[in-house]
Coordinates of C-alpha atoms in Angstrom, one line a residue:
X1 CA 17.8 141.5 124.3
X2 CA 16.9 138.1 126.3
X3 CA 16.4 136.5 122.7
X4 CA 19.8 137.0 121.6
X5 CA 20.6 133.8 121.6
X6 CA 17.9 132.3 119.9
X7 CA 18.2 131.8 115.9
X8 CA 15.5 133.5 115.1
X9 CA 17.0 136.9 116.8
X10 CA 17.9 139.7 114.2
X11 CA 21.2 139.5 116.2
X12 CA 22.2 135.8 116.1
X13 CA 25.1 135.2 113.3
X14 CA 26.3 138.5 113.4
X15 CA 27.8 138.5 116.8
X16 CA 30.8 140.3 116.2
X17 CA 29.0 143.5 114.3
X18 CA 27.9 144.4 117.6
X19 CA 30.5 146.1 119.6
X20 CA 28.4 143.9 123.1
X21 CA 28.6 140.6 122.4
X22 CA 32.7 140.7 121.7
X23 CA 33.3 140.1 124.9
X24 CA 31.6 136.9 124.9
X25 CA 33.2 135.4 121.3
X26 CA 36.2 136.3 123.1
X27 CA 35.6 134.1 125.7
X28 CA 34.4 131.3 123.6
X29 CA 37.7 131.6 121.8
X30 CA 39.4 131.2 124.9
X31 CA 37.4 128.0 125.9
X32 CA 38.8 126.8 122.2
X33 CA 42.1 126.8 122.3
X34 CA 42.6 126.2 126.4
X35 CA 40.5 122.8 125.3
X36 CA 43.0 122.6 122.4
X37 CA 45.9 123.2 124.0
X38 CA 44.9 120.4 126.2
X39 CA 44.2 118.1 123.4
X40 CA 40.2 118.0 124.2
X41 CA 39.5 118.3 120.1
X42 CA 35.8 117.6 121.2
X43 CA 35.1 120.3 123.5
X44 CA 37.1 122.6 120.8
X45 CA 35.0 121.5 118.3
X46 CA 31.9 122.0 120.2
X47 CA 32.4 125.7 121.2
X48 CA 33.8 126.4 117.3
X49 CA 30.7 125.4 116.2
X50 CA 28.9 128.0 119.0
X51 CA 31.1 130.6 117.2
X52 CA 30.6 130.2 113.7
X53 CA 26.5 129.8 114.2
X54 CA 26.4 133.1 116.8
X55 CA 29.3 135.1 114.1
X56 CA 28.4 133.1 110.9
X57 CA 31.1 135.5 109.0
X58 CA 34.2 134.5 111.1
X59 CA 35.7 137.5 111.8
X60 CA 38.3 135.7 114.0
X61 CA 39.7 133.2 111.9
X62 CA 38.4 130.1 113.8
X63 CA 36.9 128.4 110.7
X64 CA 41.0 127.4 109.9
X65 CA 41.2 125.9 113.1
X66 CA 38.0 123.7 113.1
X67 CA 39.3 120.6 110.4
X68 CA 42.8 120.2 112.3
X69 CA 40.5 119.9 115.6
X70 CA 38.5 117.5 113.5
X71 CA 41.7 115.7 111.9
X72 CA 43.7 115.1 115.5
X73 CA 40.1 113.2 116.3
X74 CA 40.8 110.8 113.1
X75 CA 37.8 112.0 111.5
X76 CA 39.6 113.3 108.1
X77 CA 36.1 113.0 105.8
X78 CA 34.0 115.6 107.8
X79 CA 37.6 117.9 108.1
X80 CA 37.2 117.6 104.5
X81 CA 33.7 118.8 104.2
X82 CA 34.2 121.2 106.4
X83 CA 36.7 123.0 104.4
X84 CA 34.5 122.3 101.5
X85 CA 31.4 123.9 102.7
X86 CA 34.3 127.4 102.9
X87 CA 35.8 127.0 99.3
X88 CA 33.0 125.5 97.0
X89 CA 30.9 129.0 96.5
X90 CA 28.7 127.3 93.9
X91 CA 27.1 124.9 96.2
X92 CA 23.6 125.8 97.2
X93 CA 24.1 126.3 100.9
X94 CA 27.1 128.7 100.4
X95 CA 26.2 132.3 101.5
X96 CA 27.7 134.2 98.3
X97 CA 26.2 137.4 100.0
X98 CA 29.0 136.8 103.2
X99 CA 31.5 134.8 102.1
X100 CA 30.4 131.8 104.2
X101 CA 28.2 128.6 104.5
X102 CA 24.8 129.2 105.8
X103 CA 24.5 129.0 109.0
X104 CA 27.9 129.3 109.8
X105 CA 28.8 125.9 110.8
X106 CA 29.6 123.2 107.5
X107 CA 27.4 120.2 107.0
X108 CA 30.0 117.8 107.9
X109 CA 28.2 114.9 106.5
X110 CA 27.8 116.3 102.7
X111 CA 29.7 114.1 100.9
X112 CA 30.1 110.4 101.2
X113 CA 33.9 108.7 100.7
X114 CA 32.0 107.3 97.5
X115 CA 31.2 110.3 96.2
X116 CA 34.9 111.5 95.9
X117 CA 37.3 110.2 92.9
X118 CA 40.7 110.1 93.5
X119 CA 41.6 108.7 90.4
X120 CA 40.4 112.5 88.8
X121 CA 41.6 116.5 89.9
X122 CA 39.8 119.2 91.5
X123 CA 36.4 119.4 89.9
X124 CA 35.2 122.3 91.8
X125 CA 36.5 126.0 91.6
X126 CA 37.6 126.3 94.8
X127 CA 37.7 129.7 96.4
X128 CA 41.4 130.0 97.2
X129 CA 41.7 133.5 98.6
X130 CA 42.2 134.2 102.3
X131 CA 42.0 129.8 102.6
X132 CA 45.6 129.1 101.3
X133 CA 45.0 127.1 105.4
X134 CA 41.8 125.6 104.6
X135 CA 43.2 124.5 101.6
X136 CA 46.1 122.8 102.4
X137 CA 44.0 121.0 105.6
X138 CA 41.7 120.0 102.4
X139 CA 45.2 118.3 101.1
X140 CA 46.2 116.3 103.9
X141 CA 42.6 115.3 104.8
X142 CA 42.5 114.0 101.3
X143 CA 45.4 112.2 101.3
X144 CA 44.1 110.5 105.1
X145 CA 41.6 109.4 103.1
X146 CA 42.9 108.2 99.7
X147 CA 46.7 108.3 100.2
X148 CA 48.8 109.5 97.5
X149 CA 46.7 110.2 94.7
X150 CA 45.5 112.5 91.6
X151 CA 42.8 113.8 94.3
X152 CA 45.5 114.8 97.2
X153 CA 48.3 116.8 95.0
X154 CA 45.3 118.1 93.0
X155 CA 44.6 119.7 96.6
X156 CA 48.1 120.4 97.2
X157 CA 48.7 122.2 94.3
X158 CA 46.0 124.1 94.5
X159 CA 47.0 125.4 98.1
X160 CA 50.7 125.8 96.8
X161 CA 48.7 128.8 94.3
X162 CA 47.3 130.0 97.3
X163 CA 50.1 130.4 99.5
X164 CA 53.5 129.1 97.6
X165 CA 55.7 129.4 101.3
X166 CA 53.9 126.7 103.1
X167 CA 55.1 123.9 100.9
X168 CA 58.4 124.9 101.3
X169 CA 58.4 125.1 105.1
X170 CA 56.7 121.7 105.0
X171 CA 59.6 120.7 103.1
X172 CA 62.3 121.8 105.9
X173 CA 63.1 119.6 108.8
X174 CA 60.4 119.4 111.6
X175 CA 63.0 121.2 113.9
X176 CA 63.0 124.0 111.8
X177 CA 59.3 125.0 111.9
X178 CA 57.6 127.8 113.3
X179 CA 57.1 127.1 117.8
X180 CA 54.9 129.8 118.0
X181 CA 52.2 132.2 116.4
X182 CA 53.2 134.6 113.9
X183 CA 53.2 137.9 115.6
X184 CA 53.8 139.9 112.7
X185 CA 51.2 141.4 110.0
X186 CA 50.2 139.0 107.3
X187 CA 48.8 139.2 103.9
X188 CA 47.5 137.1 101.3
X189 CA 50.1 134.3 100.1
X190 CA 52.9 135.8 102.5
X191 CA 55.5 134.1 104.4
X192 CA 53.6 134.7 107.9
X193 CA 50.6 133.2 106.9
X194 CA 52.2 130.3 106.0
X195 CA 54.1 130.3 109.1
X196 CA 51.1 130.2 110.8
X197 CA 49.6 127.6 109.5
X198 CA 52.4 124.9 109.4
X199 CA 52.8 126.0 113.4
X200 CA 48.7 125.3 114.1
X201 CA 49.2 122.1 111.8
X202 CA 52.5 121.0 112.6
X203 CA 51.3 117.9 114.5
X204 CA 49.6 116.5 111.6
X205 CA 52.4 117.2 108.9
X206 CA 55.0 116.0 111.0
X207 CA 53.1 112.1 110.1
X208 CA 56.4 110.4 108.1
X209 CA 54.1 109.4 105.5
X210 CA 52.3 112.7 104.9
X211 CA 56.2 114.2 105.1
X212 CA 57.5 112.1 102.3
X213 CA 54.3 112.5 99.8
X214 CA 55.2 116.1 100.6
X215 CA 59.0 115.6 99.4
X216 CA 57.7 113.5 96.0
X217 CA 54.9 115.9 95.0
X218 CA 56.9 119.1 95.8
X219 CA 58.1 119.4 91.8
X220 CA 54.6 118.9 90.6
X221 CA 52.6 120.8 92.4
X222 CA 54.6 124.1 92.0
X223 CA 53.1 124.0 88.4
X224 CA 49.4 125.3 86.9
X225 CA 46.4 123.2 86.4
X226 CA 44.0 124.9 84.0
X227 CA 41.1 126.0 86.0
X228 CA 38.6 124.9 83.3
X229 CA 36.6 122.1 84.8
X230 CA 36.2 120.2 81.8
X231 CA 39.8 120.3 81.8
X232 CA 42.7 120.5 84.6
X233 CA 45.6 119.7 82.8
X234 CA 48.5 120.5 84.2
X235 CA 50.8 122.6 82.6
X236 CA 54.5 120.7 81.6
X237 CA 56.5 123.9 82.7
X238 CA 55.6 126.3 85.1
X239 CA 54.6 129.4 84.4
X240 CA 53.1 128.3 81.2
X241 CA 49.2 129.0 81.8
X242 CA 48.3 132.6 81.7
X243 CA 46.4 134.3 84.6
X244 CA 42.6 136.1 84.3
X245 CA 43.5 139.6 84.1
X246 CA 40.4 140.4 86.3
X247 CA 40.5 137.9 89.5
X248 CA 44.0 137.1 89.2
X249 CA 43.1 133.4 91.0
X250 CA 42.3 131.0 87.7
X251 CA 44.7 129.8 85.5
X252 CA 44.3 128.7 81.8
X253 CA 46.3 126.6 79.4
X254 CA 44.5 128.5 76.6
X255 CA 41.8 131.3 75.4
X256 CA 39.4 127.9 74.7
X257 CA 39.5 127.1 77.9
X258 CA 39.4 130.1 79.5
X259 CA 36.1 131.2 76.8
X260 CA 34.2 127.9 77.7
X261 CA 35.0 128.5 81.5
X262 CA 33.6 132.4 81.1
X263 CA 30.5 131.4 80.0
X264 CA 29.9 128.5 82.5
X265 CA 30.4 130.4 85.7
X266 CA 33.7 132.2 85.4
X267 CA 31.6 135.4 84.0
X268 CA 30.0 135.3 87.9
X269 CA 32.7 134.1 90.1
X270 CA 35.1 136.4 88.2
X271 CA 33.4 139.4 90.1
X272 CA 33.0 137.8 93.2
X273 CA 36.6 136.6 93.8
X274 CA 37.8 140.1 93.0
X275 CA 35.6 141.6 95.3
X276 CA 36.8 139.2 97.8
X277 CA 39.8 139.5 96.8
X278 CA 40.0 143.2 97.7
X279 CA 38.1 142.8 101.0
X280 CA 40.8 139.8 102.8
X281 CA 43.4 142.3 102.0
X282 CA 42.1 145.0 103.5
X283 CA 41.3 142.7 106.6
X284 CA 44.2 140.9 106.3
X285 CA 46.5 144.6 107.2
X286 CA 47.7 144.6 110.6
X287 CA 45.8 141.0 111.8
X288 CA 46.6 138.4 113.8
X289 CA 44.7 134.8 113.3
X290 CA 42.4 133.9 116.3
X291 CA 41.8 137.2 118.0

């Protein structure tokens, strides 16, 4: 009807259910990337956030795009909460019902640079499948931020769990990266995905200081932290820390941990990150990021 639009509609935020209104997200998409491809990171921005508020579930991958937009305009804090507002499912304005923040579009003003410590890991569970991209944008906005840091390679590893390819394409020579979109099927913590991403991000990796934090951090971030929050240490050789048996996305470094972590949250998010996990890879089958 006439009050489509509006955000009171029943129809508003779930755009892309109805068979009508693809047309238009398609053309919105178009609007994105023509203003990306001409470097207008504003206007792309804009019409990303017309996207995610009309289709709040992002059926067409555009939420991955949205931080590098917001990084290429030097504005690495918000890219930062933006990815946040996808991978922190405990925070109150996470939709745990869709998989998404309410509303669609991240609060890009949520946390201050004081409320960050870069001296300390991860202390969030973050929500690493189907993000391995939002994760590693989380990285390199963190190190834009803070530099080198516990913080940054905290991030870094964490992406390297969800998608151990990308790190080493970011560690090959510029020349050698991906000069076009993937056109093949990709799943979860494949080779394509990553290829995609380092070809969407390769402007901001190929920085010479983001390339050689890469190079020094490689070795450590190819090994575990424990996922308890009260804990985080990093394991001493990889493949020490044993997998849940039931999400297959936290690590611990023992059954303490993973006990104190079960009854403070894993218990819930245990359930939810398998069902997620099952729905990305039946989603993932046979797509293509952005349309």
């Amino acid at each position: 009807g006439e009050d489509c639009f509006q955000p009171a509609s029943e129809v508003y935020g779930n755009f892309w259910r109805l068979i009508e209104t693809r047309g238009y997200v398609r053309l919105l998409l178009d609007i994105v990337f023509a203003a990306s491809d001409c470097g207008e990171n504003e206007t792309a921005v804009t019409y990303s956030r017309r996207i995610l508020e009309m289709n709040h579930g992002d059926n067409n991958g555009i939420r991955d795009r949205v931080p590098l937009f917001l990084l290429h305009l030097d504005r690495p804090l918000e890219a930062l909460n933006f990815c946040l507002s996808w991978l922190d499912t405990t925070h109150e304005d996470y939709d745990s019902a869709r998989y998404c923040p309410k509303g669609g579009f991240a609060d890009l003003n949520r946390y201050n640079k004081e409320d960050l410590e870069p001296t300390k890991p991860l202390q969030i569970k973050v929500q690493n499948l189907g993000h391995a991209s939002l994760i590693f944008t989380s990285a390199y906005a963190c190190f834009k931020i803070f530099g080198s840091c516990v913080l940054s390679t905290s991030w870094l590893r964490e992406g390297n769990k969800a998608n151990a390819h990308a790190v080493d394409l970011l560690l090959a020579p510029p020349d050698t990266w991906p000069t076009g979109p993937n056109q093949s099927p990709r799943g979860l913590g494949s080779e394509p995905e990553a290829m995609d991403y380092v070809f969407y991000a390769r402007k901001l990796w190929e920085d010479e200081a983001a390339q050689k934090w890469v190079c020094e951090a490689a070795s450590d971030v190819s090994k575990r932290e424990c996922s308890a929050r009260d804990c985080r240490k990093v394991e001493l050789t990889r493949g020490e820390y044993k997998v849940c048996a039931g999400c297959r996305a936290s690590w611990y470094c023992g059954t303490e941990c993973q006990a104190n972590d079960w009854k403070i949250g894993h218990k819930r998010r245990c359930k939810e990150e398998r069902n997620i996990r099952e729905l990305t890879e039946k989603m993932g089958k046979n797509m293509q990021w952005g349309k």
